[in-house]
XYZ file of C-alpha atoms in Angstrom:
716
model
C 25.156 -24.882 5.303
C 28.907 -24.732 4.759
C 28.580 -26.999 1.875
C 25.776 -25.256 0.597
C 27.316 -21.906 0.338
C 30.364 -23.751 -1.531
C 27.963 -25.001 -3.836
C 25.906 -21.916 -4.685
C 29.411 -20.195 -5.373
C 30.641 -22.987 -7.696
C 27.441 -22.532 -9.518
C 27.802 -18.729 -10.041
C 31.264 -19.747 -11.256
C 30.258 -21.983 -13.820
C 27.531 -19.665 -14.957
C 29.938 -16.843 -15.258
C 32.127 -19.045 -17.662
C 29.330 -20.065 -20.079
C 30.144 -18.551 -23.327
C 26.930 -19.714 -25.499
C 23.944 -18.576 -23.108
C 21.250 -17.098 -24.197
C 19.302 -14.544 -21.898
C 16.062 -12.437 -22.719
C 17.266 -8.871 -22.673
C 13.910 -7.575 -20.913
C 15.297 -6.718 -17.694
C 18.581 -4.907 -19.030
C 15.936 -2.554 -21.059
C 14.643 -1.638 -17.585
C 14.614 2.100 -17.313
C 15.692 2.912 -13.678
C 15.962 5.949 -11.867
C 16.950 5.396 -8.131
C 20.565 5.678 -8.492
C 20.750 9.365 -9.983
C 17.398 10.462 -9.784
C 17.224 10.273 -13.786
C 16.159 7.905 -15.872
C 18.511 5.466 -17.428
C 18.426 2.024 -19.113
C 19.347 -0.560 -16.354
C 22.363 -1.679 -18.161
C 23.823 1.709 -18.501
C 23.005 3.169 -15.001
C 26.056 5.022 -13.741
C 25.218 3.853 -10.008
C 24.875 -0.123 -9.819
C 21.364 -0.860 -9.694
C 19.259 -4.057 -8.561
C 15.869 -4.489 -10.250
C 12.751 -6.713 -9.404
C 10.978 -6.477 -12.549
C 7.276 -6.983 -12.847
C 7.761 -10.336 -14.502
C 9.769 -11.577 -11.444
C 6.903 -10.136 -9.183
C 4.001 -11.952 -11.049
C 5.671 -15.423 -11.023
C 6.910 -15.416 -7.598
C 3.532 -14.353 -6.441
C 4.970 -12.747 -2.711
C 1.989 -11.835 -0.283
C 4.339 -9.233 1.392
C 7.158 -6.879 0.261
C 9.487 -8.748 3.240
C 8.898 -11.937 1.617
C 9.626 -10.858 -1.886
C 12.709 -8.866 -0.889
C 14.061 -11.641 0.893
C 13.083 -14.483 -1.835
C 14.265 -12.474 -4.752
C 17.567 -10.974 -3.390
C 20.485 -11.445 -1.217
C 20.525 -7.732 0.182
C 18.365 -8.062 2.865
C 17.657 -9.815 6.154
C 14.362 -9.501 8.209
C 13.417 -10.542 12.090
C 10.004 -9.251 12.165
C 8.234 -8.499 15.338
C 4.921 -6.503 16.618
C 6.778 -3.388 16.341
C 7.936 -3.474 12.506
C 9.725 -5.352 10.043
C 13.195 -5.200 11.443
C 15.202 -5.018 8.021
C 18.991 -5.166 7.541
C 20.679 -4.357 4.498
C 24.801 -4.851 4.218
C 25.134 -5.137 8.054
C 22.969 -2.021 9.041
C 19.404 -1.911 10.054
C 16.183 0.008 9.565
C 17.344 3.418 10.442
C 20.029 3.518 7.658
C 17.717 1.870 4.665
C 15.583 4.521 2.995
C 12.373 3.060 2.009
C 10.655 5.005 -0.899
C 7.114 4.381 -2.909
C 7.633 6.401 -6.189
C 10.719 8.318 -5.238
C 8.862 9.666 -1.746
C 9.682 8.287 1.689
C 7.252 5.668 3.166
C 4.915 7.286 5.713
C 5.923 5.434 9.110
C 7.850 5.147 12.396
C 10.656 7.790 12.166
C 12.366 5.218 14.652
C 13.197 2.964 11.980
C 10.635 0.232 12.441
C 8.516 0.733 9.314
C 5.611 -1.160 8.657
C 5.884 -2.631 5.127
C 2.327 -3.804 5.193
C 1.440 -0.073 3.968
C 2.715 -1.646 0.883
C -0.035 -3.191 -1.364
C 2.325 -5.964 -3.240
C -0.588 -6.185 -6.008
C 0.232 -2.698 -6.709
C 3.736 -2.686 -7.110
C 5.136 -2.265 -10.819
C 8.934 -3.239 -9.862
C 11.464 -2.447 -7.118
C 14.800 -1.019 -7.426
C 17.638 -1.209 -5.004
C 20.809 0.952 -4.661
C 23.410 -0.332 -2.033
C 25.425 2.341 -0.088
C 25.387 5.736 1.199
C 23.014 7.783 -1.147
C 22.756 10.980 1.152
C 23.842 13.238 -1.511
C 21.061 13.014 -3.373
C 18.115 11.308 -0.776
C 19.390 12.813 2.563
C 19.265 11.430 6.017
C 18.700 7.562 6.550
C 20.345 6.348 3.236
C 23.536 5.305 4.569
C 22.887 1.267 3.860
C 20.914 1.885 0.505
C 17.737 3.007 -0.766
C 14.737 0.713 -1.771
C 12.306 2.541 -4.237
C 8.804 0.794 -4.872
C 7.685 1.800 -8.007
C 3.953 1.390 -8.254
C 1.642 0.574 -11.117
C 0.449 3.873 -12.895
C -2.777 2.266 -14.515
C -2.841 4.603 -17.637
C -5.684 2.271 -19.153
C -8.019 4.668 -20.901
C -12.179 4.426 -19.842
C -12.871 2.020 -16.618
C -10.426 -0.349 -14.947
C -11.671 -2.694 -12.463
C -9.545 -5.100 -10.561
C -10.009 -8.014 -7.739
C -7.370 -10.184 -6.006
C -7.925 -12.720 -3.294
C -5.542 -14.751 -1.732
C -5.795 -17.102 1.299
C -3.814 -19.351 2.995
C -2.726 -21.605 5.629
C -3.256 -20.263 9.363
C -6.255 -18.332 8.080
C -4.409 -15.930 5.784
C -6.453 -13.429 3.581
C -5.122 -10.624 1.289
C -7.623 -8.420 -0.623
C -7.099 -6.392 -3.106
C -9.428 -4.090 -4.894
C -8.721 -1.341 -7.732
C -10.853 1.017 -9.642
C -9.688 3.005 -12.416
C -11.048 6.047 -14.570
C -9.589 7.879 -17.492
C -11.347 10.118 -19.018
C -9.688 13.028 -21.075
C -7.326 15.352 -18.945
C -8.699 13.306 -15.801
C -7.693 10.268 -14.097
C -8.323 8.350 -10.700
C -7.282 5.061 -9.172
C -8.594 3.988 -6.017
C -6.941 1.281 -4.081
C -8.216 -0.833 -1.209
C -6.021 -3.585 0.415
C -6.407 -5.646 3.848
C -4.628 -8.538 5.209
C -4.976 -10.914 8.241
C -3.520 -14.240 9.680
C -4.383 -15.963 13.103
C -0.700 -15.872 13.415
C 0.967 -19.306 14.843
C 3.358 -20.629 17.414
C 6.021 -22.553 16.784
C 7.205 -23.389 20.396
C 5.080 -23.066 24.002
C 8.838 -22.641 25.601
C 9.343 -19.117 26.872
C 12.745 -17.844 28.107
C 13.012 -15.204 31.008
C 16.051 -13.938 32.878
C 13.544 -13.604 35.959
C 12.829 -17.582 36.635
C 15.658 -20.527 36.904
C 13.714 -22.581 34.424
C 11.932 -21.540 31.263
C 8.202 -21.434 31.133
C 7.042 -24.702 29.076
C 3.535 -23.322 28.323
C 3.622 -20.261 27.381
C 0.733 -18.493 25.512
C 3.175 -16.150 23.294
C 3.110 -16.884 19.330
C 5.998 -16.638 16.933
C 3.852 -14.257 14.798
C 0.451 -12.690 16.455
C -2.723 -12.713 15.031
C -3.294 -9.442 13.289
C -5.393 -7.553 10.853
C -4.778 -4.537 8.654
C -6.388 -2.691 5.892
C -5.636 0.658 3.832
C -7.294 2.810 1.533
C -5.795 5.161 -1.122
C -6.566 7.551 -3.996
C -4.741 8.884 -6.475
C -5.963 11.734 -8.666
C -4.279 13.132 -11.485
C -4.973 16.305 -13.889
C -3.463 17.496 -17.103
C -3.171 21.156 -17.384
C -1.688 20.933 -20.693
C 0.287 18.720 -22.450
C 3.531 19.649 -20.658
C 1.909 20.188 -17.049
C 0.221 17.405 -14.735
C -0.737 18.228 -11.493
C -1.790 15.239 -8.726
C -3.338 15.114 -5.183
C -3.082 11.610 -3.069
C -4.460 10.790 0.218
C -4.097 7.492 2.125
C -5.355 5.960 5.539
C -4.419 3.087 7.440
C -5.287 0.706 10.299
C -3.611 -2.016 11.874
C -4.494 -4.191 15.108
C -2.151 -6.769 16.482
C -3.827 -9.125 18.870
C -1.744 -10.422 22.179
C -2.408 -13.470 24.237
C -5.293 -12.388 26.911
C -5.083 -15.370 29.203
C -2.459 -17.287 30.945
C -0.639 -18.374 33.858
C 2.581 -16.098 34.201
C 1.729 -12.342 34.620
C 3.986 -10.125 32.580
C 5.762 -12.572 30.512
C 3.200 -14.029 28.478
C -0.146 -12.547 28.771
C -1.222 -8.836 27.805
C -4.364 -6.685 28.825
C -3.957 -4.461 25.818
C -3.165 -5.106 21.926
C -1.246 -2.809 19.890
C -3.055 -0.457 17.093
C -1.543 1.586 14.462
C -3.163 4.026 12.563
C -1.650 6.061 9.586
C -2.863 8.987 7.174
C -1.018 10.725 4.657
C -1.582 13.408 2.192
C 0.428 14.736 -0.909
C 0.151 16.867 -3.806
C 2.594 18.220 -6.587
C 3.065 18.503 -10.199
C 5.434 17.949 -13.502
C 6.163 20.590 -15.731
C 8.282 19.046 -18.616
C 10.464 21.743 -20.046
C 11.792 19.559 -23.307
C 12.421 15.950 -24.371
C 14.130 15.395 -20.929
C 14.219 18.468 -18.821
C 11.365 19.087 -16.101
C 10.629 20.521 -13.086
C 8.779 18.949 -10.302
C 7.352 20.104 -6.933
C 5.994 17.499 -4.345
C 4.258 18.398 -0.925
C 3.768 15.665 1.801
C 2.138 15.329 5.128
C 2.392 11.811 7.211
C 0.989 10.856 10.280
C 1.638 7.454 12.291
C 0.153 6.601 15.518
C 0.841 4.049 17.798
C -1.619 2.916 20.550
C -2.218 0.646 23.373
C -6.012 -0.821 22.878
C -6.784 -2.103 26.413
C -8.914 -5.586 26.359
C -9.294 -5.713 29.954
C -9.468 -3.542 33.027
C -6.044 -1.888 33.819
C -4.069 0.084 35.999
C -1.187 2.045 34.321
C 1.372 4.248 36.340
C 0.698 8.011 35.662
C 3.488 10.319 34.191
C 4.749 13.432 35.093
C 5.189 15.424 31.751
C 7.002 18.407 33.198
C 9.747 16.521 35.087
C 9.386 13.064 33.039
C 9.185 10.925 36.321
C 6.780 7.973 37.369
C 4.624 8.779 40.180
C 1.521 6.888 41.961
C -1.400 6.531 42.163
C -2.202 4.537 39.067
C -4.380 5.757 36.365
C -7.078 3.249 35.224
C -8.215 2.105 32.015
C -11.235 0.157 31.065
C -11.642 -2.856 28.648
C -12.045 -0.986 24.917
C -10.025 2.299 25.908
C -6.885 3.472 24.108
C -3.401 5.090 25.148
C -1.505 6.902 22.927
C 2.089 6.169 22.790
C 3.122 8.161 19.918
C 2.202 10.230 17.405
C 4.812 10.843 14.976
C 3.856 13.551 12.110
C 6.065 14.611 9.502
C 5.870 17.497 6.734
C 7.950 17.706 3.742
C 8.349 19.855 0.568
C 10.833 18.960 -2.425
C 11.640 21.164 -5.534
C 13.435 19.387 -8.409
C 14.741 20.368 -11.535
C 16.775 18.439 -14.233
C 18.416 20.119 -17.136
C 20.147 19.172 -20.055
C 23.573 21.266 -20.600
C 25.958 21.487 -22.955
C 28.699 18.839 -23.796
C 26.799 16.011 -22.710
C 26.042 17.247 -19.510
C 22.941 16.761 -17.336
C 22.364 18.696 -14.133
C 19.809 17.882 -11.454
C 19.219 19.976 -8.431
C 16.569 20.452 -5.628
C 15.769 21.837 -2.374
C 13.995 20.116 0.258
C 12.647 20.998 3.771
C 11.509 18.469 6.423
C 9.460 18.998 9.722
C 9.128 16.180 12.265
C 7.006 16.416 15.319
C 6.567 13.516 17.628
C 4.239 13.505 20.547
C 4.522 10.673 23.347
C 2.907 11.709 26.543
C 4.216 8.622 28.439
C 7.573 8.275 26.665
C 9.023 11.928 26.210
C 10.270 14.026 29.037
C 7.498 17.003 28.522
C 5.266 14.775 26.134
C 6.630 16.521 22.804
C 9.872 16.900 20.577
C 10.385 18.309 17.114
C 13.102 18.636 14.374
C 13.754 19.982 11.314
C 16.002 19.685 8.482
C 16.727 21.849 5.161
C 18.807 20.922 1.943
C 20.021 21.992 -1.020
C 21.946 19.614 -3.652
C 23.069 19.367 -6.920
C 24.223 16.615 -9.173
C 25.963 16.451 -12.896
C 26.299 13.685 -15.112
C 28.685 13.741 -17.629
C 29.132 11.257 -20.375
C 32.035 10.819 -23.117
C 32.937 8.505 -25.603
C 36.764 7.386 -25.522
C 36.572 5.567 -28.548
C 34.141 3.797 -30.984
C 33.707 0.815 -28.053
C 34.686 2.534 -24.959
C 32.242 5.140 -23.108
C 32.357 6.552 -19.644
C 30.013 8.473 -17.343
C 31.000 10.443 -14.111
C 28.097 11.526 -11.947
C 29.368 13.570 -8.978
C 26.998 15.207 -6.421
C 26.891 17.626 -3.471
C 24.007 18.127 -0.456
C 24.296 21.274 1.968
C 22.257 19.971 5.025
C 20.869 22.405 7.896
C 19.741 20.754 10.792
C 17.799 22.830 13.779
C 19.789 20.939 16.698
C 23.321 19.896 14.725
C 23.829 22.863 12.082
C 25.392 22.527 8.658
C 26.854 19.398 6.940
C 28.198 18.887 3.417
C 27.931 15.206 1.574
C 29.462 14.550 -1.204
C 29.458 11.388 -3.884
C 31.053 10.179 -7.202
C 30.151 7.711 -9.355
C 31.752 6.708 -12.645
C 30.993 3.636 -15.005
C 32.960 2.702 -17.865
C 31.171 0.703 -20.887
C 33.707 -1.551 -23.015
C 31.377 -2.374 -25.976
C 28.729 -4.675 -25.526
C 30.587 -7.171 -22.883
C 31.635 -5.368 -19.780
C 30.909 -2.714 -17.508
C 33.026 -1.488 -14.665
C 31.506 1.013 -12.164
C 32.982 2.397 -9.313
C 31.534 4.707 -6.269
C 32.342 6.538 -3.502
C 29.892 8.398 -1.422
C 29.185 9.937 1.918
C 26.488 9.435 4.204
C 25.057 11.643 6.647
C 22.197 10.956 9.402
C 21.328 12.814 12.453
C 19.455 11.586 15.384
C 15.931 10.972 14.807
C 13.647 12.306 17.644
C 12.791 8.869 19.458
C 16.599 8.179 19.681
C 17.068 11.660 21.104
C 14.191 11.557 23.539
C 12.335 8.374 23.838
C 12.156 6.153 27.039
C 9.810 3.033 27.755
C 10.042 -0.397 29.293
C 9.148 -3.645 27.704
C 8.599 -6.554 29.354
C 9.039 -9.646 27.611
C 10.975 -12.650 29.023
C 12.382 -10.097 31.351
C 12.215 -6.368 31.932
C 14.077 -4.152 29.676
C 14.352 -0.346 30.121
C 15.045 1.705 26.604
C 16.559 5.007 27.180
C 17.191 8.112 24.339
C 20.252 9.952 24.929
C 20.392 13.625 23.979
C 23.899 13.994 23.774
C 23.900 11.871 20.572
C 25.969 12.935 17.699
C 25.260 12.742 13.928
C 26.266 10.072 12.023
C 28.481 9.670 8.929
C 29.994 7.274 6.634
C 32.449 6.554 3.929
C 30.817 3.882 1.467
C 33.471 2.430 -1.393
C 32.144 0.080 -4.220
C 33.751 -1.592 -6.960
C 31.691 -4.041 -9.695
C 31.938 -5.588 -12.726
C 29.158 -6.694 -15.210
C 29.497 -8.958 -18.208
C 26.310 -8.866 -20.751
C 27.507 -10.553 -23.758
C 24.734 -11.983 -26.077
C 22.678 -11.047 -23.142
C 24.471 -13.477 -20.597
C 24.201 -10.999 -17.365
C 26.673 -11.686 -14.531
C 27.701 -9.332 -11.802
C 30.268 -9.009 -9.166
C 30.366 -6.284 -6.746
C 32.440 -5.341 -3.605
C 31.902 -2.722 -0.985
C 33.093 -1.172 2.196
C 31.260 1.229 4.287
C 32.761 2.845 7.524
C 30.388 4.473 9.792
C 31.461 6.979 12.491
C 29.825 7.696 15.276
C 27.000 4.806 14.836
C 24.058 4.878 16.653
C 23.148 1.510 18.458
C 21.345 0.312 21.644
C 23.955 -0.723 24.094
C 23.562 -2.126 27.353
C 24.615 -0.025 30.491
C 24.689 -0.263 34.114
C 21.233 0.282 36.100
C 22.884 2.877 37.966
C 23.072 5.048 34.862
C 19.457 4.607 34.295
C 16.918 7.041 36.177
C 16.181 5.905 39.417
C 12.346 5.904 39.259
C 12.564 2.838 36.847
C 15.223 1.400 38.426
C 12.954 1.352 41.875
C 9.693 0.211 40.000
C 10.973 -2.476 37.802
C 13.770 -4.690 39.612
C 15.538 -6.370 38.268
C 15.684 -4.511 34.904
C 18.108 -4.753 32.086
C 19.007 -0.885 30.699
C 20.041 -0.323 27.003
C 20.353 2.833 25.748
C 21.206 4.599 22.554
C 24.547 5.599 22.367
C 27.146 6.648 19.693
C 29.624 3.767 18.858
C 33.271 4.937 18.175
C 33.454 3.681 14.750
C 32.061 0.462 12.626
C 32.607 -1.002 9.655
C 30.565 -3.007 7.088
C 32.335 -4.941 4.148
C 31.257 -7.613 1.435
C 30.930 -8.974 -1.915
C 27.857 -9.767 -3.714
C 27.829 -11.949 -6.997
C 24.604 -12.564 -9.218
C 24.221 -14.527 -12.464
C 21.026 -15.399 -14.603
C 20.443 -17.624 -17.525
C 17.910 -18.289 -19.936
C 17.208 -20.505 -22.883
C 13.757 -19.725 -24.526
C 11.130 -20.713 -21.945
C 13.273 -21.616 -19.487
C 15.345 -19.441 -16.723
C 17.778 -20.110 -13.624
C 19.500 -17.695 -11.585
C 21.767 -17.408 -8.323
C 22.779 -14.818 -6.102
C 25.160 -15.427 -3.071
C 26.189 -12.390 -0.489
C 29.438 -12.348 1.937
C 29.005 -9.872 5.003
C 31.560 -8.960 7.569
C 31.353 -6.138 10.168
C 33.571 -4.572 12.986
C 32.146 -2.302 15.549
C 34.313 -0.517 18.485
C 33.114 1.040 21.610
C 34.834 2.626 24.213
C 33.916 1.275 27.697
C 33.738 3.737 30.184
C 33.810 1.176 33.282
C 37.072 -0.151 32.103
C 38.708 2.514 30.154
C 39.111 0.675 26.923
C 38.034 -0.114 23.629
C 35.810 -3.148 23.225
C 34.297 -4.859 20.125
C 30.355 -5.306 20.038
C 28.271 -6.886 17.399
C 26.342 -5.217 15.082
C 22.770 -6.955 15.725
C 21.474 -9.285 12.993
C 24.524 -9.821 10.733
C 25.269 -12.683 8.897
C 28.146 -13.693 7.171
C 26.684 -15.866 4.006
C 23.300 -15.275 2.259
C 22.210 -16.816 -0.733
C 19.380 -17.719 -3.165
C 18.448 -19.510 -6.553
C 15.669 -20.001 -8.550
C 14.455 -21.973 -11.491
C 11.269 -20.942 -13.826
C 9.467 -22.152 -16.778
C 6.564 -20.547 -18.591
C 4.887 -21.172 -21.639
C 1.468 -20.706 -23.861
C -0.217 -23.881 -23.382
C -3.364 -22.833 -25.293
C -4.113 -19.505 -27.292
C -5.222 -17.905 -24.358
C -3.623 -19.740 -21.235
C -0.159 -19.194 -20.361
C 1.190 -21.626 -17.454
C 4.271 -20.594 -15.271
C 6.343 -22.876 -12.687
C 8.919 -21.494 -10.608
C 11.143 -23.298 -7.724
C 13.146 -20.687 -4.968
C 15.643 -21.261 -2.682
C 16.917 -19.062 0.223
C 19.314 -19.573 2.624
C 21.186 -17.587 5.450
C 24.187 -18.655 8.053
C 23.826 -17.605 11.509
C 22.763 -14.095 12.873
C 24.720 -12.399 15.429
C 23.167 -10.536 18.247
C 24.777 -8.579 21.333
C 22.220 -10.070 23.919
C 19.219 -12.941 23.555
C 21.173 -15.582 21.955
C 21.832 -15.650 17.983
C 19.620 -16.479 15.357
C 19.960 -20.269 13.592
C 20.909 -20.451 9.866
C 18.329 -21.895 7.731
C 17.243 -22.874 3.885
C 13.707 -22.409 2.710
C 12.338 -23.902 -0.600
C 9.236 -22.628 -2.420
C 7.292 -23.960 -5.237
C 4.918 -21.398 -7.307
C 2.490 -22.167 -10.288
C 0.884 -19.385 -12.159
C -2.194 -19.583 -14.704
C -3.228 -16.714 -16.736
C -6.429 -17.067 -19.168
C -7.305 -14.030 -21.863
C -10.996 -14.203 -21.787
C -10.920 -11.308 -24.146
C -8.598 -8.037 -24.633
C -10.765 -6.452 -21.883
C -11.263 -9.184 -19.326
C -8.436 -11.762 -18.134
C -8.360 -14.197 -15.215
C -5.380 -15.448 -12.961
C -4.703 -18.070 -10.327
C -1.740 -18.485 -8.273
C -0.762 -21.605 -6.447
C 1.931 -22.750 -4.259
C 3.629 -24.120 -1.343
C 6.191 -22.356 0.575
C 8.990 -24.047 2.841
C 8.722 -27.493 1.191
C 10.761 -29.038 3.566
C 9.005 -28.002 6.474
C 11.450 -26.342 8.208
C 10.919 -24.503 11.711
C 12.792 -22.505 14.034
C 11.576 -23.574 17.599
C 14.137 -21.289 19.669
C 12.356 -20.402 23.018
C 10.374 -17.069 22.977
C 12.449 -14.233 23.893
C 15.515 -15.117 21.783
C 16.746 -14.405 18.623
C 14.965 -16.598 15.648
C 16.621 -17.144 12.501
C 13.296 -17.153 10.397
C 9.669 -17.017 11.802
C 8.574 -19.723 9.592
C 5.879 -21.612 10.599
C 6.665 -24.587 8.589
C 5.014 -25.955 5.208
C 2.331 -23.635 4.016
C 0.176 -23.423 1.251
C -1.785 -20.610 -0.593
C -4.055 -19.883 -3.413
C -5.281 -16.639 -5.344
C -7.646 -15.907 -7.849
C -7.426 -12.474 -9.723
C -9.677 -10.939 -12.476
C -9.188 -7.637 -14.328
C -11.599 -5.704 -16.426
C -9.948 -3.090 -18.751
C -12.489 -1.057 -20.850
C -9.802 0.927 -22.989
C -6.196 1.025 -24.468
C -3.140 1.723 -22.458
C -2.150 5.368 -22.718
C 1.025 7.183 -22.022
C 1.121 9.361 -18.758
C 3.037 12.918 -18.677
C 3.551 12.923 -15.310
C 5.940 10.654 -13.964
C 8.803 11.653 -12.349
C 9.603 8.624 -10.578
C 8.653 5.429 -12.610
C 9.842 3.869 -15.616
C 7.259 5.697 -18.029
C 8.367 8.000 -21.208
C 10.936 5.025 -22.154
C 10.717 6.570 -25.904
C 11.949 10.001 -24.944
C 15.087 8.490 -23.148
C 18.196 9.288 -24.974
C 19.854 6.140 -23.437
């Protein structure tokens, strides 16, 4: 792994020194919005933005958002389990990464364990990634960075029909269907997706703190069998040439099947599966006030419910809601019944305006309101908890020409937050970009992050039995988290060559993390019932620092392209030990010092109506560090993809994707209960078939506050 990392760094240095290189500038002409909330060409964006383009997505053929982000960037790490994606970015986990779909927050677990299966990869147009604190623009959660999933807008006139079916190893099935209608002022798009896998087991060995020797015939799987489906509908209506309104709704279901029979009770068998139910409703509109000025209004309601689905008759301890204590007798559940674990609902309203001011200024301003409500009869004292936050923000972008070859942009913003429990807080940011002709762009940023504790971090308490018994406790004494983020980057783009080097430093104060505490600090009713038990509680770490360097380079000539990325990361965190009256260093879970990726692609029109594409992709990571249950092993995984596109007519197209993932059959056989570097089952194959019928021509859409349309109207 050490030699591999050095080789990647050397390759990057060679690419950056090439003088005679030709790179198609398609990606540099992408219009991005996430960094400032306004449209800019990627090469001129004041805030450094990483883009996974539609062309990259089609060539890579990823079956999930996790696979796409892990394979095409070095910014992310994943450690998936039944509760969610366990994503990490820049040394910080799910709670600090804001996931947006078309500029709006993903509806999922407010505790940060977002299920990225909510996002249909077949319906992604591109992905924009902004690293570092963005709380001045986006509010709480945006301390590590922002990931904005831009969906396809389907602007075709008349009727649009889509179907994509993918099958693969371990009974993998991915199905996508879309129906679009666009007649006059009214347009509609209906999207259905379903995903299934039988799961897999990389090892039968189970590690548990309760037994002297590991279990050698565990029924637990590395990835459990699951099935999910989602139905989404979006309707847009043009009131006039300048005003569009929309309404959107979706429903989502997921069931995770767990081992039902086995030898060792409590460790490798369960009497219930996990079930998730999500719904969302949203409405809003956009009023164009001129060439680049507009006002938007969005109102959203989201629900995420988590339940136990019992597969056998089960006795469950009853819960005294008023006092938050467990008491006997047990309450019986019959096979087929469900028990609600948590019901999280969120309502948001966002009014935003963008206005052109004199002297090359562009002003963005807005007001937001967010209300979170949590119902968890068995996991929250009193059964319910709630929280609200209001915010007012303003941002100004100022551009100036210093000479015929030098241009500068300064973007400054400020947000005023008011939280129900924690009061008022100001969060500023400032970003600068210096453009020196075509070759060089230098960017620098400083921004503050702010994040209030979630309702789960404050009030949740639950027991997890897997390879031992763990008690997880909320903490009503938590303080809000703040951060200071600094970054400096340089970009070289002469003749289309794109090489970027960026460094960053993120200091988080009062960072919230799960910390192991003595059992005597836990409620007595838990310790008496579950003994022995390891108790972990959400606490404010005194301070934490993450810092690193990211390097990327791309080179293309005619039909051939290669690229490479490398990321170095280090973290420091200190916590006050009340037992020994001293500070001690703790690990930020999931941190890996080195990550890298590389690719080589080739594509050509073999026949007038047939295009062939071939790609080879590699991703690698060094060891990942954790406070408990061992570290995750380093790995490298290689992937081969092929794409085949046929254009039967102007209205009808076909596409076949086929490939092999994990060519060299790497499998992490670390025992269950300990951390894995990767959950891959080894070499897998996949194939998909897509057909698309488009009755009419592509139409421009007036309403598009968060996508990359209206390029012709962008002054950049």
